[in-house]
Coordinates of C-alpha atoms in Angstrom, one line a residue:
M1 CA -45.1 -60.5 113.6
A2 CA -43.4 -59.1 116.7
I3 CA -41.7 -55.8 115.9
Q4 CA -38.4 -55.3 117.7
T5 CA -36.2 -53.3 115.3
V6 CA -37.3 -49.8 114.1
G7 CA -35.8 -47.5 111.4
I8 CA -36.5 -43.8 111.4
V9 CA -35.9 -41.7 108.4
G10 CA -35.3 -38.1 109.3
A11 CA -33.6 -36.8 112.5
G12 CA -35.5 -33.5 112.9
Q13 CA -37.9 -32.7 115.7
M14 CA -40.3 -35.4 114.9
G15 CA -37.8 -38.1 114.1
S16 CA -35.7 -37.5 117.2
G17 CA -38.9 -37.6 119.3
I18 CA -40.0 -40.9 117.8
A19 CA -36.6 -42.4 118.4
H20 CA -36.8 -41.2 122.0
V21 CA -40.1 -42.9 122.8
F22 CA -39.3 -46.2 120.9
A23 CA -35.9 -46.6 122.7
L24 CA -37.4 -46.0 126.1
A25 CA -40.1 -48.6 125.3
G26 CA -37.3 -51.2 124.6
Y27 CA -37.1 -51.1 120.8
D28 CA -33.7 -51.1 119.0
V29 CA -33.7 -47.9 116.8
L30 CA -31.6 -47.0 113.8
M31 CA -32.0 -43.4 112.7
T32 CA -30.8 -41.9 109.4
D33 CA -30.5 -38.5 107.9
V34 CA -28.7 -36.8 105.0
N35 CA -26.0 -35.3 107.1
Q36 CA -24.1 -36.3 110.2
A37 CA -24.6 -32.9 111.9
S38 CA -28.4 -33.5 112.0
L39 CA -27.9 -36.9 113.6
D40 CA -25.5 -35.6 116.2
K41 CA -27.9 -32.8 117.0
A42 CA -30.8 -35.3 117.3
M43 CA -28.8 -37.5 119.7
A44 CA -27.9 -34.6 121.9
L45 CA -31.6 -33.5 122.0
I46 CA -32.7 -37.0 122.9
D47 CA -30.1 -37.2 125.7
R48 CA -31.3 -33.8 127.1
N49 CA -35.0 -34.7 126.9
I50 CA -34.6 -38.1 128.6
E51 CA -32.5 -36.5 131.2
R52 CA -35.3 -34.0 131.9
Q53 CA -37.6 -37.0 132.4
V54 CA -35.1 -38.5 134.8
T55 CA -35.0 -35.2 136.8
R56 CA -38.8 -35.2 137.0
G57 CA -39.0 -38.8 138.2
K58 CA -40.7 -40.1 135.0
T59 CA -37.9 -42.5 134.3
T60 CA -34.6 -43.6 135.8
A61 CA -30.9 -43.0 135.0
E62 CA -30.6 -46.7 134.3
A63 CA -33.5 -46.7 131.8
K64 CA -32.0 -43.6 130.2
A65 CA -28.6 -45.3 129.7
A66 CA -30.3 -48.4 128.3
A67 CA -32.4 -46.3 125.9
M68 CA -29.5 -44.2 124.6
A69 CA -27.6 -47.5 124.0
R70 CA -30.5 -48.8 121.8
I71 CA -30.3 -45.8 119.4
K72 CA -27.8 -46.1 116.5
T73 CA -27.4 -43.7 113.6
T74 CA -26.3 -44.1 110.0
L75 CA -26.0 -41.9 106.9
K76 CA -27.0 -44.9 104.6
L77 CA -30.7 -45.3 104.0
A78 CA -30.1 -48.8 102.8
D79 CA -29.0 -49.8 106.3
L80 CA -32.6 -49.6 107.4
G81 CA -33.8 -52.2 104.9
P82 CA -33.6 -55.3 107.1
L83 CA -35.5 -53.8 110.1
D84 CA -39.0 -54.8 111.1
L85 CA -40.6 -51.4 110.9
I86 CA -39.6 -48.2 109.1
I87 CA -41.0 -44.8 110.0
E88 CA -40.5 -42.0 107.5
A89 CA -40.4 -38.7 109.3
A90 CA -38.9 -36.5 106.6
T91 CA -40.0 -33.1 105.3
E92 CA -43.8 -32.7 104.6
R93 CA -43.3 -32.9 100.8
E94 CA -44.7 -35.8 98.8
T95 CA -41.9 -35.9 96.3
V96 CA -39.3 -36.2 99.1
K97 CA -41.3 -39.0 100.8
Q98 CA -41.8 -40.9 97.5
A99 CA -38.1 -40.8 96.7
I100 CA -37.2 -42.2 100.2
F101 CA -39.6 -45.2 99.7
E102 CA -38.3 -45.8 96.2
D103 CA -34.7 -45.8 97.4
L104 CA -35.5 -48.2 100.3
A105 CA -37.3 -50.7 98.0
P106 CA -34.3 -52.8 96.9
H107 CA -33.1 -53.3 100.4
L108 CA -36.3 -54.3 102.3
K109 CA -37.0 -57.7 103.8
P110 CA -40.3 -59.3 102.9
H111 CA -41.7 -58.8 106.4
T112 CA -40.8 -55.1 106.8
I113 CA -43.7 -52.7 107.5
L114 CA -43.4 -49.2 106.0
T115 CA -45.0 -46.2 107.6
S116 CA -45.1 -42.4 107.1
N117 CA -45.4 -39.8 109.9
T118 CA -47.1 -37.5 107.4
S119 CA -49.6 -35.1 108.9
S120 CA -51.7 -34.7 105.7
I121 CA -50.5 -36.6 102.6
S122 CA -52.5 -39.5 101.1
I123 CA -51.4 -42.8 102.5
T124 CA -52.9 -44.7 99.6
R125 CA -50.9 -42.6 97.1
L126 CA -47.6 -43.0 99.0
A127 CA -48.3 -46.8 99.4
S128 CA -49.0 -47.2 95.7
R129 CA -45.3 -46.2 95.0
T130 CA -44.0 -49.1 97.0
D131 CA -43.8 -52.9 96.5
R132 CA -46.0 -53.5 99.6
P133 CA -49.1 -51.3 99.8
E134 CA -50.7 -53.9 102.0
K135 CA -47.8 -53.4 104.6
F136 CA -48.0 -49.6 104.5
M137 CA -49.7 -47.3 106.9
G138 CA -49.9 -43.7 108.2
F139 CA -48.3 -43.6 111.7
H140 CA -48.8 -40.0 112.7
F141 CA -47.3 -38.9 116.0
M142 CA -48.1 -35.5 117.6
N143 CA -45.4 -32.9 118.5
P144 CA -43.7 -33.0 120.9
V145 CA -43.7 -36.8 120.7
P146 CA -42.5 -37.7 124.2
V147 CA -45.3 -35.6 125.7
M148 CA -48.3 -36.0 123.4
Q149 CA -50.4 -39.2 124.0
L150 CA -52.1 -39.6 120.6
V151 CA -51.0 -41.5 117.6
E152 CA -53.2 -41.4 114.5
L153 CA -53.2 -44.8 112.7
I154 CA -54.2 -44.3 109.0
R155 CA -55.0 -47.3 106.8
G156 CA -54.5 -46.9 103.0
I157 CA -57.0 -48.6 100.8
A158 CA -54.7 -51.6 100.5
T159 CA -53.5 -51.9 104.1
D160 CA -54.2 -55.4 105.5
G161 CA -55.4 -56.4 109.0
P162 CA -52.2 -57.9 110.3
T163 CA -50.3 -54.6 109.6
Y164 CA -52.9 -52.5 111.4
D165 CA -52.9 -55.0 114.4
A166 CA -49.0 -54.9 114.6
L167 CA -48.9 -51.1 114.7
L168 CA -51.8 -51.0 117.2
E169 CA -49.7 -53.3 119.4
V170 CA -46.7 -51.0 119.1
V171 CA -48.8 -47.9 120.1
V172 CA -49.9 -49.8 123.3
R173 CA -46.3 -50.8 124.1
L174 CA -45.3 -47.1 123.7
G175 CA -47.9 -46.2 126.4
K176 CA -49.8 -44.0 123.9
T177 CA -53.4 -44.0 122.6
A178 CA -54.3 -44.9 119.0
A179 CA -56.9 -43.0 117.0
P180 CA -57.9 -44.9 113.9
A181 CA -58.4 -42.4 111.0
E182 CA -59.6 -42.8 107.4
D183 CA -57.3 -41.8 104.6
F184 CA -58.7 -38.4 103.7
P185 CA -56.7 -35.1 103.6
A186 CA -55.1 -34.2 107.0
F187 CA -56.8 -37.1 108.7
I188 CA -58.5 -36.1 112.1
V189 CA -56.3 -33.8 114.1
N190 CA -55.0 -31.5 111.4
R191 CA -58.4 -31.5 109.5
I192 CA -59.8 -29.7 112.6
L193 CA -56.7 -27.9 113.9
M194 CA -55.2 -26.3 110.8
P195 CA -58.4 -24.5 109.6
M196 CA -58.6 -23.0 113.2
I197 CA -55.0 -21.8 112.9
N198 CA -55.7 -20.5 109.4
E199 CA -58.8 -18.6 110.6
A200 CA -56.7 -17.1 113.4
V201 CA -54.3 -15.8 110.7
Y202 CA -57.3 -14.4 108.7
T203 CA -58.4 -12.7 111.9
L204 CA -55.0 -11.0 112.2
Y205 CA -54.9 -10.3 108.4
E206 CA -58.3 -8.5 108.5
G207 CA -57.3 -6.5 111.6
V208 CA -59.9 -8.0 113.9
G209 CA -57.2 -8.5 116.5
S210 CA -53.5 -8.3 117.1
V211 CA -51.2 -11.4 117.6
K212 CA -51.4 -10.8 121.4
S213 CA -55.1 -10.3 121.6
I214 CA -55.9 -13.3 119.3
D215 CA -53.7 -15.7 121.3
E216 CA -54.9 -14.4 124.7
S217 CA -58.5 -14.7 123.6
L218 CA -58.1 -18.4 122.8
K219 CA -56.0 -19.2 125.8
L220 CA -58.3 -17.4 128.3
G221 CA -61.6 -17.6 126.4
A222 CA -61.4 -21.2 125.2
N223 CA -58.9 -22.6 127.7
H224 CA -56.4 -23.6 125.1
P225 CA -52.9 -24.1 126.5
M226 CA -51.3 -22.2 123.6
G227 CA -52.8 -19.5 121.4
P228 CA -53.3 -20.5 117.7
L229 CA -50.5 -18.2 116.4
E230 CA -48.1 -19.3 119.1
L231 CA -49.0 -22.9 118.2
A232 CA -48.5 -22.2 114.5
D233 CA -45.0 -20.9 115.2
F234 CA -44.3 -24.0 117.3
I235 CA -45.5 -26.3 114.4
G236 CA -43.7 -24.3 111.7
L237 CA -45.6 -21.9 109.4
D238 CA -44.3 -23.8 106.3
T239 CA -45.9 -27.0 107.7
C240 CA -49.2 -25.2 108.4
L241 CA -49.2 -23.8 104.9
A242 CA -48.4 -27.2 103.3
I243 CA -51.3 -28.9 105.2
M244 CA -53.7 -26.1 104.3
N245 CA -52.7 -26.6 100.6
V246 CA -53.3 -30.4 100.9
L247 CA -56.8 -29.7 102.4
H248 CA -57.6 -27.1 99.7
D249 CA -56.4 -29.2 96.8
G250 CA -57.8 -32.5 98.2
L251 CA -61.2 -31.3 99.2
A252 CA -61.7 -28.5 96.7
D253 CA -63.6 -26.3 99.3
T254 CA -62.9 -22.6 99.5
K255 CA -63.1 -22.8 103.3
Y256 CA -59.6 -24.3 103.3
R257 CA -58.0 -21.5 101.2
P258 CA -54.7 -20.6 103.0
C259 CA -54.7 -17.0 104.3
P260 CA -52.5 -14.8 102.1
L261 CA -50.7 -13.5 105.2
L262 CA -49.6 -17.1 106.1
T263 CA -48.2 -17.4 102.6
K264 CA -46.4 -14.1 103.0
Y265 CA -44.7 -15.1 106.2
V266 CA -43.5 -18.4 104.6
E267 CA -42.2 -16.5 101.6
A268 CA -40.3 -14.2 103.9
G269 CA -38.7 -17.3 105.6
W270 CA -40.4 -16.4 108.9
L271 CA -41.4 -20.0 109.7
G272 CA -41.7 -19.7 113.5
R273 CA -39.5 -20.9 116.3
K274 CA -37.2 -22.9 114.0
T275 CA -36.1 -19.7 112.2
Q276 CA -36.4 -17.4 115.3
R277 CA -39.2 -15.4 113.6
G278 CA -42.8 -16.0 112.8
F279 CA -45.9 -14.4 114.4
Y280 CA -43.5 -13.8 117.2
D281 CA -39.8 -12.7 117.2
Y282 CA -37.8 -15.2 119.4
R283 CA -34.4 -13.5 119.1
G284 CA -34.6 -11.8 122.5
E285 CA -35.2 -13.1 126.0
V286 CA -39.0 -12.8 125.6
P287 CA -41.0 -13.5 122.4
V288 CA -42.3 -10.3 120.8
P289 CA -45.3 -10.2 118.4
T290 CA -44.3 -9.3 114.9
R291 CA -47.7 -7.7 114.1

């Protein structure tokens, strides 16, 4: 089946980025969220980000105008039912994702493929709550979506071959690279990345280094473009904690125990860039370490 129409559930950072790349690749996109303000903010963000690509010569003004015209928004989840492909990009909480798929169920066409952009939750378990586990996959984009080249393709235990092939074709059309991953907690990227971030938080917690020295050490000593604590703030400390909990619960290994300091920051509501405070304070002109 040739996929042409795409529904995106969630207009946050990931949802808007996914809408951006699909529209530029020629897909018709319908994006939904629970409130109009989120949709308006997402459309403004997409407009700015594609304009930046125009300025840098990565696309044209004509391509931008065509892409923006391909993106529509709605407050009604049911409106996505008839589309070829639906990508759930809501909050990283399993109960939220399950509720979305259950609400979509009565409105879906027989051919519709369901996917989740989850960074860690079991695809098999999510698929089991739908009427089409064979047409369900993990479709995990990296943040920021327009910049990052990788897409993890995660089969659930019931996912069939044609569904995988259809999504692989989509990734190629988007100009990105697919990484097939098995359905185990956090898949590939976050299985490796999140314990590193968690260890950096432990290094801070135990007083081995400061925020600045830890980030500078990894940037200059391991040639990472961002330090692990800076990256955690960019991802969102609540998301980092959620993924560590999925790893800890799913694999039952103490090496995945979330650092108490990470938990404390989340309890304080210091979630990183999106709340203006995390391991850095972003309220001034220059980010200042909070520890």
